[in-house]
PDB file of C-alpha atoms in Angstrom:
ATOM      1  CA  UNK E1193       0.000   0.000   0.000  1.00 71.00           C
ATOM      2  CA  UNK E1194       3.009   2.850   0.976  1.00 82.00           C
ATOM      3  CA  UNK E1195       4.440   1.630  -2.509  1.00 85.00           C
ATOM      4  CA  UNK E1196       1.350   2.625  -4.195  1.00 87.00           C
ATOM      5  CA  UNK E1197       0.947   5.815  -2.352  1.00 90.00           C
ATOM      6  CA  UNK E1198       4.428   6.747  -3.053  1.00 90.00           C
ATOM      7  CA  UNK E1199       4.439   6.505  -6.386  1.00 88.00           C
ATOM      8  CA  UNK E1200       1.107   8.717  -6.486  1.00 90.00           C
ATOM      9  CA  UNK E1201       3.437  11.142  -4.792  1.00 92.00           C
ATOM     10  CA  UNK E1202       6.125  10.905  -7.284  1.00 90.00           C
ATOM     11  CA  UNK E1203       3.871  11.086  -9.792  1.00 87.00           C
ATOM     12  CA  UNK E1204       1.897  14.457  -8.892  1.00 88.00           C
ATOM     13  CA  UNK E1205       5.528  15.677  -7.787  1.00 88.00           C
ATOM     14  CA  UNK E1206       6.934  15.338 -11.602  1.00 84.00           C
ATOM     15  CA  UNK E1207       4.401  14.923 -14.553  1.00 83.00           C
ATOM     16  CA  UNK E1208       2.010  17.034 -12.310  1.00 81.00           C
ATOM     17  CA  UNK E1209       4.001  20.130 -11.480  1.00 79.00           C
ATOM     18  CA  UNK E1210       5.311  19.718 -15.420  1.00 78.00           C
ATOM     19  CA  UNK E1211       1.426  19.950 -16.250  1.00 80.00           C
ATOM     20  CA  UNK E1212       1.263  23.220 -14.745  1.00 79.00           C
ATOM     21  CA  UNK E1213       3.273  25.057 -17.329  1.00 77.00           C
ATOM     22  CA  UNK E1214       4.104  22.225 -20.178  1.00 73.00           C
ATOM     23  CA  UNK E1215       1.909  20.104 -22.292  1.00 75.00           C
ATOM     24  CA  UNK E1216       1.765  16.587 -21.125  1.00 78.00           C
ATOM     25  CA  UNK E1217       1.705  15.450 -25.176  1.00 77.00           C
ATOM     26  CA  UNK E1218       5.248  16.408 -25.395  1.00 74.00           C
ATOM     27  CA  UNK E1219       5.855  13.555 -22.989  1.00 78.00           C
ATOM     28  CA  UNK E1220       4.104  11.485 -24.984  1.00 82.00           C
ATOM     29  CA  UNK E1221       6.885   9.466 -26.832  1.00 81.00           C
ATOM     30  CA  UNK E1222       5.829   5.866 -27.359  1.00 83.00           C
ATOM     31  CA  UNK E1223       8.985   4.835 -28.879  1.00 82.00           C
ATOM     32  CA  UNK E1224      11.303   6.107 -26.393  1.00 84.00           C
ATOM     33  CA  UNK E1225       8.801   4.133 -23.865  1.00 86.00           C
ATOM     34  CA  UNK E1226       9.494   1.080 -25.953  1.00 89.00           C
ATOM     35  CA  UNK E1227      13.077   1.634 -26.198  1.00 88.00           C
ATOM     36  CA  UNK E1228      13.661   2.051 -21.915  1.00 90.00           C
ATOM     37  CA  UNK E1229      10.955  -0.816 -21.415  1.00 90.00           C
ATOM     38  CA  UNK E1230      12.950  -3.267 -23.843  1.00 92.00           C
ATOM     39  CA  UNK E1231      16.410  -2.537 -22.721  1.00 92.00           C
ATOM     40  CA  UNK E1232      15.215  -2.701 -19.056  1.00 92.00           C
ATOM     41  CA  UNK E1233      13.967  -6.265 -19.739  1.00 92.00           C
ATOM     42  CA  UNK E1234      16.961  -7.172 -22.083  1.00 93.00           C
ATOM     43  CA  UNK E1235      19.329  -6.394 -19.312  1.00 92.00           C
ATOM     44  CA  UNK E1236      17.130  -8.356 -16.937  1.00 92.00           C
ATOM     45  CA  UNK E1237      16.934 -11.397 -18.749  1.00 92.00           C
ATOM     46  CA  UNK E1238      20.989 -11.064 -19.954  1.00 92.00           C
ATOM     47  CA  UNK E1239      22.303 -10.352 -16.456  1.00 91.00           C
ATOM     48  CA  UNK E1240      20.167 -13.080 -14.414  1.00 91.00           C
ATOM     49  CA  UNK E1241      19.588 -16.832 -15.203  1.00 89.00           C
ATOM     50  CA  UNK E1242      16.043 -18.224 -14.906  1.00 90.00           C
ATOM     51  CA  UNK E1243      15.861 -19.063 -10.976  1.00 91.00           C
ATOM     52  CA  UNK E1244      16.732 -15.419 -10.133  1.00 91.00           C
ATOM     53  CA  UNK E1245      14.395 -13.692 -12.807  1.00 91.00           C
ATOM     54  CA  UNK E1246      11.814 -16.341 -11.468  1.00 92.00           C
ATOM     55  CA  UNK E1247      12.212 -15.538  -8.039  1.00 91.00           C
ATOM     56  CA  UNK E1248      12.011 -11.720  -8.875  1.00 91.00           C
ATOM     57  CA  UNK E1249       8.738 -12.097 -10.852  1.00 90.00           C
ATOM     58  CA  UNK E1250       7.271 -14.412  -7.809  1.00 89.00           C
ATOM     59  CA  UNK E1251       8.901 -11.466  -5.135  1.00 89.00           C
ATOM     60  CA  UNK E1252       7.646  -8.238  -6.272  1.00 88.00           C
ATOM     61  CA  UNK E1253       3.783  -8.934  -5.946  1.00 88.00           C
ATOM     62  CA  UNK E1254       4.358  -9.997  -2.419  1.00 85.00           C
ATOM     63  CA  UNK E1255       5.005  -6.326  -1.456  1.00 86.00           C
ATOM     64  CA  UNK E1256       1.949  -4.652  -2.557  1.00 83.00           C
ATOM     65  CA  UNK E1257       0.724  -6.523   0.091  1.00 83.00           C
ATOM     66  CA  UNK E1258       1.265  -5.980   4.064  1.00 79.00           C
ATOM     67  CA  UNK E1259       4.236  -7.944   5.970  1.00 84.00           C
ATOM     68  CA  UNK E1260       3.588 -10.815   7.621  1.00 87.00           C
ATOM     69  CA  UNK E1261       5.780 -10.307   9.994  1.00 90.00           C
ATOM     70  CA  UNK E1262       3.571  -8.492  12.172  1.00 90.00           C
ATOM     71  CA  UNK E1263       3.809  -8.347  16.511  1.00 91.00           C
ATOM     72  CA  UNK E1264       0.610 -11.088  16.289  1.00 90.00           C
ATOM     73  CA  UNK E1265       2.653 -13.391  14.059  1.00 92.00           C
ATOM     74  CA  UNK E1266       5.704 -13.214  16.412  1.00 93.00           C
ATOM     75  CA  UNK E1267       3.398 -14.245  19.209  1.00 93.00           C
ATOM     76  CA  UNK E1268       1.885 -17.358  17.643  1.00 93.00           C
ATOM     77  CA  UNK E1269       5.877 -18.104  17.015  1.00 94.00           C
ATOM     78  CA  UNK E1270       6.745 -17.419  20.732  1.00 95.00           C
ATOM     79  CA  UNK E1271       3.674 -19.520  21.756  1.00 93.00           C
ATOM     80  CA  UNK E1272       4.217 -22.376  19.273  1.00 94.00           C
ATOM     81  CA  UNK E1273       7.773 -22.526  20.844  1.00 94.00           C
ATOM     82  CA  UNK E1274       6.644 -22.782  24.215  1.00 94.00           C
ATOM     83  CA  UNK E1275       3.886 -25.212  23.708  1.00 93.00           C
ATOM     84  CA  UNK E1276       6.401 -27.205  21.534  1.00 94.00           C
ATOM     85  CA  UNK E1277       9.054 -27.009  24.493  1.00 93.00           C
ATOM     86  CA  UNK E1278       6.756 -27.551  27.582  1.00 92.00           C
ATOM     87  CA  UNK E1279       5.326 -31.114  25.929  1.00 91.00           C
ATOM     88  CA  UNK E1280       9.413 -31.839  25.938  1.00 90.00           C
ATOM     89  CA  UNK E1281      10.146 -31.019  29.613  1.00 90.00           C
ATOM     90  CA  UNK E1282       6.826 -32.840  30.840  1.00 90.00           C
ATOM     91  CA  UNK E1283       6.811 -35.960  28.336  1.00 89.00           C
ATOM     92  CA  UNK E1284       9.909 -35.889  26.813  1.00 86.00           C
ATOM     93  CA  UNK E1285      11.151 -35.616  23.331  1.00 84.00           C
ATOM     94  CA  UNK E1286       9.936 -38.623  21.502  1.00 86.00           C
ATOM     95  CA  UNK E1287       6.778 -36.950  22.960  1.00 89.00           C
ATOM     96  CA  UNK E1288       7.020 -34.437  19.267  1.00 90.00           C
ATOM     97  CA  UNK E1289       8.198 -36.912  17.184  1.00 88.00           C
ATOM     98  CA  UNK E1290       5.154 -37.026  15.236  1.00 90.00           C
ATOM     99  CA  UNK E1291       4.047 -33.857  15.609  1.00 89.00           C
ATOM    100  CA  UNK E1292       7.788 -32.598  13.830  1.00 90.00           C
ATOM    101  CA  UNK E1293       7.650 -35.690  10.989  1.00 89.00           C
ATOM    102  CA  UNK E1294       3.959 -34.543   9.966  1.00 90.00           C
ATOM    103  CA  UNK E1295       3.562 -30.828  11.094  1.00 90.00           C
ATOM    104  CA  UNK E1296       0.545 -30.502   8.754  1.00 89.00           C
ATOM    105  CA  UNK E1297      -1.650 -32.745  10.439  1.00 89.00           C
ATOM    106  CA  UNK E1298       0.317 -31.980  13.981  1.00 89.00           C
ATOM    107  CA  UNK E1299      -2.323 -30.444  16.602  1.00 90.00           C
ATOM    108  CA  UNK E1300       0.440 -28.327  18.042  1.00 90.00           C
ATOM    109  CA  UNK E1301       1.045 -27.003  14.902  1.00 91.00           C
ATOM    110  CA  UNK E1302      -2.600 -26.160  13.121  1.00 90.00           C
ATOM    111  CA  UNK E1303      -3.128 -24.304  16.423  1.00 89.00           C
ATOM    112  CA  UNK E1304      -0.726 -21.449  14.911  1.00 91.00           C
ATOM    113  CA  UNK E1305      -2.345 -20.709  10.945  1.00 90.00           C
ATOM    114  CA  UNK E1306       0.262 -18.088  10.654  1.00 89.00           C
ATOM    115  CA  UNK E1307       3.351 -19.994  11.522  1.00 91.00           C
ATOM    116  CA  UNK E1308       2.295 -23.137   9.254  1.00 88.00           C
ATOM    117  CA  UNK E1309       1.136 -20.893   6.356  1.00 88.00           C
ATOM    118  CA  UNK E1310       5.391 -19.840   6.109  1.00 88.00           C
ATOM    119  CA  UNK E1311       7.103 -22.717   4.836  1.00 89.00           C
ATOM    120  CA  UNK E1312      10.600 -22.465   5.143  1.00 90.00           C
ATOM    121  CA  UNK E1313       9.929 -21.695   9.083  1.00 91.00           C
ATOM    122  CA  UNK E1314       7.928 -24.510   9.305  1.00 93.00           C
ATOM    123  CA  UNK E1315      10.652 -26.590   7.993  1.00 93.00           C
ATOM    124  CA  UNK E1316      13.612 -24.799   9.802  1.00 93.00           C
ATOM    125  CA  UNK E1317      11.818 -25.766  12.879  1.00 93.00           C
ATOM    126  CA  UNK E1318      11.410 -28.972  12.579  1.00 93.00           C
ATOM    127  CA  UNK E1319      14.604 -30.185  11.145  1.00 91.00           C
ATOM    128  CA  UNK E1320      16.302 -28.662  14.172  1.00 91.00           C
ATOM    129  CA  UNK E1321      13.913 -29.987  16.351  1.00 90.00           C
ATOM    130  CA  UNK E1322      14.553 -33.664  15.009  1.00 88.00           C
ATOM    131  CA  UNK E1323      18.336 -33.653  15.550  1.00 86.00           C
ATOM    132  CA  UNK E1324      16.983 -32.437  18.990  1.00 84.00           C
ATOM    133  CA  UNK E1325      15.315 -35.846  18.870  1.00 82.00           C
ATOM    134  CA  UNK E1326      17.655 -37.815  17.389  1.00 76.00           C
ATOM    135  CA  UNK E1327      20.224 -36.643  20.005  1.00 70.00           C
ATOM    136  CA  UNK E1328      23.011 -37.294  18.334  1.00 70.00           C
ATOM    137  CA  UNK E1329      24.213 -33.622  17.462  1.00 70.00           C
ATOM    138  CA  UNK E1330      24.963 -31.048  20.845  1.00 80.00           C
ATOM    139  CA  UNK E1331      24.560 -27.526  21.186  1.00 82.00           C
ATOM    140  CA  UNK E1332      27.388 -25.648  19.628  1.00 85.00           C
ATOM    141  CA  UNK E1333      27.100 -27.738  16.696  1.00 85.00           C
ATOM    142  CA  UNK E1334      23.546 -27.407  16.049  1.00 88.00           C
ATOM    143  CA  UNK E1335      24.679 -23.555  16.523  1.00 90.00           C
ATOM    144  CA  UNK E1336      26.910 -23.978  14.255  1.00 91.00           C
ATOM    145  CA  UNK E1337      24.752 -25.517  11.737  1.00 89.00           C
ATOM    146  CA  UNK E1338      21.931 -23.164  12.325  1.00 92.00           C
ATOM    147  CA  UNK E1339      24.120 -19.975  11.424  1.00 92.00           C
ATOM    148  CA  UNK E1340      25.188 -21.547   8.570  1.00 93.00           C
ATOM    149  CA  UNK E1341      21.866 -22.146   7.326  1.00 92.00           C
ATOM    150  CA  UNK E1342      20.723 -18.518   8.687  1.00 92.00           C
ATOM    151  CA  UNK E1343      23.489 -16.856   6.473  1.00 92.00           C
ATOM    152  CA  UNK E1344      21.988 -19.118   3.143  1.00 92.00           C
ATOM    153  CA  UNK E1345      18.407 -18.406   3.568  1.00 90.00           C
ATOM    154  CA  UNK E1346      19.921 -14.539   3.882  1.00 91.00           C
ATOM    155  CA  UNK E1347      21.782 -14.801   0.723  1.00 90.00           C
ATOM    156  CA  UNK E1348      18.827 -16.365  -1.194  1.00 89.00           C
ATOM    157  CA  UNK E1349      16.316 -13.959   0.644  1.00 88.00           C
ATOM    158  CA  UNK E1350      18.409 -10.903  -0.511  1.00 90.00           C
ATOM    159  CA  UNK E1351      18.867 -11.728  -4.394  1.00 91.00           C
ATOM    160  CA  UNK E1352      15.858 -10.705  -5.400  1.00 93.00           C
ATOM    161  CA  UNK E1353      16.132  -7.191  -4.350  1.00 93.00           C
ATOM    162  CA  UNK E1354      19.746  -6.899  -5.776  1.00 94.00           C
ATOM    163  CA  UNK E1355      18.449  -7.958  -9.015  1.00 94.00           C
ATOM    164  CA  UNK E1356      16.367  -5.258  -9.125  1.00 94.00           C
ATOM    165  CA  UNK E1357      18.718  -2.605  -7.518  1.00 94.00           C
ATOM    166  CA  UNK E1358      20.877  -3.364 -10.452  1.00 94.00           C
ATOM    167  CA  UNK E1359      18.134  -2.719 -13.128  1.00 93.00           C
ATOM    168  CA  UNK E1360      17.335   0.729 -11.144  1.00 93.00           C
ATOM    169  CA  UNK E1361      21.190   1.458 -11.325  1.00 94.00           C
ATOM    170  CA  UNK E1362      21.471   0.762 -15.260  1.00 93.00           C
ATOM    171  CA  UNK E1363      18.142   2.588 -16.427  1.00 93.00           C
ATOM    172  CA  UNK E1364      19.413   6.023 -16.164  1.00 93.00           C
ATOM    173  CA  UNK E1365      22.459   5.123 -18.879  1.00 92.00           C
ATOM    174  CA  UNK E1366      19.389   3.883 -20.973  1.00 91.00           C
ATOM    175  CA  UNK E1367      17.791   6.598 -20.608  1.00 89.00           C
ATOM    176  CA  UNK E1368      21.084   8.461 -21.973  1.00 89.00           C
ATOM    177  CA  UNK E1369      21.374   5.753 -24.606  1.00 88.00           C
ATOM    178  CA  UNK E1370      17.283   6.498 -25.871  1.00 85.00           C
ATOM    179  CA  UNK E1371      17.973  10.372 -26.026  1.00 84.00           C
ATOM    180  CA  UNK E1372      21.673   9.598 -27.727  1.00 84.00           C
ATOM    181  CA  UNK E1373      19.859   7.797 -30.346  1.00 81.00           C
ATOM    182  CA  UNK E1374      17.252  10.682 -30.767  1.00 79.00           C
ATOM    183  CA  UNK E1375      20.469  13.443 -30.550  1.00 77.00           C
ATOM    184  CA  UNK E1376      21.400  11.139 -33.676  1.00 77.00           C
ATOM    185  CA  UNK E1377      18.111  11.080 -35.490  1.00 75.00           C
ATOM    186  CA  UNK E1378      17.777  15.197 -34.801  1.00 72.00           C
ATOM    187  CA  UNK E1379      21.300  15.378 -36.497  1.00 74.00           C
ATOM    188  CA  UNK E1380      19.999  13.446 -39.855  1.00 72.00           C
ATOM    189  CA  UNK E1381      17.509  15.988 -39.791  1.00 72.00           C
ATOM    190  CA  UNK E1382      19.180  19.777 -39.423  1.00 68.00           C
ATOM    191  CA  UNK E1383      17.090  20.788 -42.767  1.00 68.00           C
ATOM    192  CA  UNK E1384      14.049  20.165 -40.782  1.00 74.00           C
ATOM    193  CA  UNK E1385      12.008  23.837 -39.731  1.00 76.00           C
ATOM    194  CA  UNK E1386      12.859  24.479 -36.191  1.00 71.00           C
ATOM    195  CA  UNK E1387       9.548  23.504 -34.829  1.00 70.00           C
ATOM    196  CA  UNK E1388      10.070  20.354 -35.732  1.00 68.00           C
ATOM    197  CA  UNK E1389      13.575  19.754 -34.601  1.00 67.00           C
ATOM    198  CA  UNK E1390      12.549  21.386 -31.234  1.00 71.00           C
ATOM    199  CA  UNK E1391      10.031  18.438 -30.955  1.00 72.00           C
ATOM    200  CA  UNK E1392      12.722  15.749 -32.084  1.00 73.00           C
ATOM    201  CA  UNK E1393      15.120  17.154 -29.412  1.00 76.00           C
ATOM    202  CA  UNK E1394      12.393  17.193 -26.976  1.00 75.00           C
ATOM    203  CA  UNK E1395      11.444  13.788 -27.147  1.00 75.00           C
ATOM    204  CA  UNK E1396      15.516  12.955 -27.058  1.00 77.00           C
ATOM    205  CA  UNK E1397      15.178  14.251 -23.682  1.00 82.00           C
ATOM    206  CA  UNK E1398      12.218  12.614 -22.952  1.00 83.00           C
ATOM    207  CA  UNK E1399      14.595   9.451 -22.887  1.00 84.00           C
ATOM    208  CA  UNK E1400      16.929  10.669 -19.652  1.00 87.00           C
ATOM    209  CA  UNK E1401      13.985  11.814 -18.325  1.00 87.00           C
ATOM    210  CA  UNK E1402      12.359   8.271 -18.240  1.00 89.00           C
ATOM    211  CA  UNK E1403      15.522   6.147 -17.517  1.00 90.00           C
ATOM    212  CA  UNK E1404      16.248   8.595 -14.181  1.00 92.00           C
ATOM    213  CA  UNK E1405      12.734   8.998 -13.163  1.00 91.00           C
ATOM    214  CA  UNK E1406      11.844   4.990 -13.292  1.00 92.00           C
ATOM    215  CA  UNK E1407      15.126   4.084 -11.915  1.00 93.00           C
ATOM    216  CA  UNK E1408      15.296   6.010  -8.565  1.00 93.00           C
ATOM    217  CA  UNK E1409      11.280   6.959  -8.645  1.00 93.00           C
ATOM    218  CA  UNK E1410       9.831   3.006  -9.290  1.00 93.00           C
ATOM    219  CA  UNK E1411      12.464   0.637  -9.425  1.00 94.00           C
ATOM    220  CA  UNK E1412      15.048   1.568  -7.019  1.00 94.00           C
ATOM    221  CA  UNK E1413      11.723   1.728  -3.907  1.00 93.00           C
ATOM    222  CA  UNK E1414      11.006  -1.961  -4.882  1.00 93.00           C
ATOM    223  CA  UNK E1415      14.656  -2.775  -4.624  1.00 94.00           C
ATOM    224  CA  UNK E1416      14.605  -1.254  -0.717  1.00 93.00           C
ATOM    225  CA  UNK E1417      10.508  -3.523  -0.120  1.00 92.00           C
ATOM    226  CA  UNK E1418      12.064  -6.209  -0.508  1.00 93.00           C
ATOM    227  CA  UNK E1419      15.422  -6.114   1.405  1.00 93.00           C
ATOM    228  CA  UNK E1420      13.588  -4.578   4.099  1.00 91.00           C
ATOM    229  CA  UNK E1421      11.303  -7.476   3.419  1.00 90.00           C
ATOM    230  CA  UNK E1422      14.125 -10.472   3.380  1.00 90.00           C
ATOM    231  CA  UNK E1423      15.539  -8.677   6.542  1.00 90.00           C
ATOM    232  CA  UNK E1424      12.247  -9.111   8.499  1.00 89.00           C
ATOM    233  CA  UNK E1425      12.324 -12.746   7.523  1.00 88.00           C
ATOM    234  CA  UNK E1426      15.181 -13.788   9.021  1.00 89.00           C
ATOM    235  CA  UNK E1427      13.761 -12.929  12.144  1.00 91.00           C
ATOM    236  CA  UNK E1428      11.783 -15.308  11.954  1.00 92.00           C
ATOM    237  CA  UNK E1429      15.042 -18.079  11.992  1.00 94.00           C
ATOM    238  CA  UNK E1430      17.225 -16.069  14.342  1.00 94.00           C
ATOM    239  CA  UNK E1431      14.057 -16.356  16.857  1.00 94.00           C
ATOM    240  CA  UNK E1432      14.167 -19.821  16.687  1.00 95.00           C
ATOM    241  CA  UNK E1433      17.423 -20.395  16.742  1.00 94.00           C
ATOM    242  CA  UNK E1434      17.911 -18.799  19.835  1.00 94.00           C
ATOM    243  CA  UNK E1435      14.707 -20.794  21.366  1.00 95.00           C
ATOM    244  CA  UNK E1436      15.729 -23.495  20.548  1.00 94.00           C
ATOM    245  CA  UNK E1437      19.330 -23.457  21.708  1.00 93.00           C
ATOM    246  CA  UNK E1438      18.432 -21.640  25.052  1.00 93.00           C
ATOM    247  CA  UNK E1439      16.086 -25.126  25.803  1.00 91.00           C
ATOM    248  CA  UNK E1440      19.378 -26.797  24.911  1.00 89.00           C
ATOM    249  CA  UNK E1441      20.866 -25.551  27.401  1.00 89.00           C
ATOM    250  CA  UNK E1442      18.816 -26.334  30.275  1.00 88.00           C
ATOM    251  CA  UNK E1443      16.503 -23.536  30.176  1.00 92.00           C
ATOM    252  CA  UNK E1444      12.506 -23.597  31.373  1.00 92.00           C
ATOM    253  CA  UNK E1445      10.655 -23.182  28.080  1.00 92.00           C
ATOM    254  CA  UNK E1446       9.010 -19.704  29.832  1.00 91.00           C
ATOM    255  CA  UNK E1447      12.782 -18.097  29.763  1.00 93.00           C
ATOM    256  CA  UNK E1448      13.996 -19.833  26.306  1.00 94.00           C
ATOM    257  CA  UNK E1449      11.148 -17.988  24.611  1.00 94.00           C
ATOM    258  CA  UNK E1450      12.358 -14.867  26.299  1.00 94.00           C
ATOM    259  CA  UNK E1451      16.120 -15.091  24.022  1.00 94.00           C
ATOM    260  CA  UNK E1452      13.901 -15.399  21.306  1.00 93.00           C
ATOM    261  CA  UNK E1453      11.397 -12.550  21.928  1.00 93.00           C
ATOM    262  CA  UNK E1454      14.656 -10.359  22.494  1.00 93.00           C
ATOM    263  CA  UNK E1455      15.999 -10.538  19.223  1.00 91.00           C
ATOM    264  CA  UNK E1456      13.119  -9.452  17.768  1.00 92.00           C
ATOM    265  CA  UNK E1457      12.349  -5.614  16.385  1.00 91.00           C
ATOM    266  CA  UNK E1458      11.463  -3.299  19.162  1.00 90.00           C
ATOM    267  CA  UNK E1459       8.016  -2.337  16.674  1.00 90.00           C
ATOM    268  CA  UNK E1460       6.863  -5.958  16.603  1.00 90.00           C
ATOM    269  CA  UNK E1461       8.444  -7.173  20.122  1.00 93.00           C
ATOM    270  CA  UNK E1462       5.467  -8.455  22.309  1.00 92.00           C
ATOM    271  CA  UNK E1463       6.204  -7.159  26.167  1.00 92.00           C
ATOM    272  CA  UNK E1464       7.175  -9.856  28.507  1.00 91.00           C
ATOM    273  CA  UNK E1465       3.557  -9.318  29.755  1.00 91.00           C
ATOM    274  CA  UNK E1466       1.594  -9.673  26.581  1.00 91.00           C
ATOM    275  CA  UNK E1467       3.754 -12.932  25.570  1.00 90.00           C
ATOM    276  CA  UNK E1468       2.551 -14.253  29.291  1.00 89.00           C
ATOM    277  CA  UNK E1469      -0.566 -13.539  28.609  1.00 90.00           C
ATOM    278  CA  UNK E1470      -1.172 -14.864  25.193  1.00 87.00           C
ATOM    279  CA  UNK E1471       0.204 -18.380  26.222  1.00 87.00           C
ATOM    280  CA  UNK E1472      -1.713 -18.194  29.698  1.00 86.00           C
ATOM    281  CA  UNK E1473      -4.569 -17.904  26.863  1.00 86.00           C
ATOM    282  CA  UNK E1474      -3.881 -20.035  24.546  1.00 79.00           C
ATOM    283  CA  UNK E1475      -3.336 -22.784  27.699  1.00 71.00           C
ATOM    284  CA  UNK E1476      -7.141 -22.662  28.348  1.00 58.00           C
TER     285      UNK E1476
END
């Protein structure tokens, strides 16, 4: 939704303070639009193999909607992790054996809609938690493990947005490119009246004009959704992580969920109070 409204703003802000004075025809140059649009997705499709420009095309709708990653879905996490922990210290951990080989149909699990709806947390979770049951890995190496995996998921999570930060960064050199080839075109054509070479030179400009205003105006805000987006999902992983390990290490689950709901942003950081409550809750 702020995407949308922003580029209303940008909008108004450019071709509507231009309207004021200038004639919004003389911005009307279909084949310099062509031109930007097909080098734009030339350079995408040259610069990228299929999985990124697959995983950009799948990204970018995700933002025009809200984050998921909300202070509500952070509790269900929290809660999850203490329901999942408590069944440990009271029946031990075979006791989640079945509930981590089929999380789908676990009744732990379909208690928390917004946890099992995100996939790769789903399955971080339980992988971790069946080397917890299989017992044959300790805690520093799970750590170890878990960072590792924490740094891919951050690499993979973070392509998509440099993928597009490069296409913002190369459209205002096609913009130059469009208005050098219409600098070229006006040149073939100095015997032309001056009217008309004013309107060839005009929509030569026209060209930088697009390249710089869709690079840092359009493209360049999408590039910043989604690495503010990928950042907000690791969250999600270092939360666990630090769960997970604190039960490891002899914790209660009430204070392991507590190194988890501290690494989380202060804006969607349930108080100590609020995360009692909602398990105290969700315990009946």
């Amino acid at each position: 939704m702020f995407l949308l409204i922003g580029y209303v703003v940008i909008l108004l802000a450019s071709v509507g303070t231009y309207s004021v004075h200038g004639s919004l025809m003389a911005l009307w140059m279909p084949f310099e639009y062509l031109a930007i649009i097909g080098l734009a997705i030339g350079a995408l499709v040259a610069s990228n193999g299929p999985k990124a420009v697959k995983a950009t095309l799948r990204a970018i709708p995700s933002i025009l909607k809200g984050s998921p990653y909300t202070k509500t879905m952070y509790m269900e996490l929290l809660a999850l992790l203490y329901e999942i922990l408590a069944k440990v210290r009271k029946e031990g951990l075979m006791s989640i054996e079945n509930d981590v080989d089929n999380p789908d149909s676990s009744p732990i699990f379909t208690k928390y809609p917004a946890i099992a709806a995100d996939r790769h947390a789903v399955e971080f979770l339980t992988d971790y938690l069946r080397m917890m049951v299989g017992g044959n890995l300790n805690a520093f190496e799970i750590e170890g493990l878990m960072d590792k995996e924490i740094e891919t998921h951050h690499e993979e999570a973070h392509s998509t947005s440099h993928v597009v930060a490069k296409l913002g960064d190369a459209l205002p050199a096609f913009g130059i490119v469009v208005a050098v080839m219409g600098v070229v075109n006006v040149m073939g054509s100095v015997g032309q009246p001056p009217a008309v070479l004013g309107k060839m030179i005009g929509g030569a400009l026209v060209g930088t004009f697009l390249g710089i205003l869709l690079s840092y105006g359009f493209i360049q805000p999408i590039a910043s959704q989604l690495e503010q987006r990928a950042d907000e999902s690791g969250k999600v992983f270092e939360c666990i992580k630090l769960v997970l390990l604190a039960s490891m290490n002899g914790y209660a689950p009430q204070v392991a969920v507590e190194f988890g709901r501290k690494a989380l942003y202060s804006t969607e950081r349930p108080t100590f109070a609020e995360l009692e409550q909602d398990i105290k809750s969700r315990k009946g």
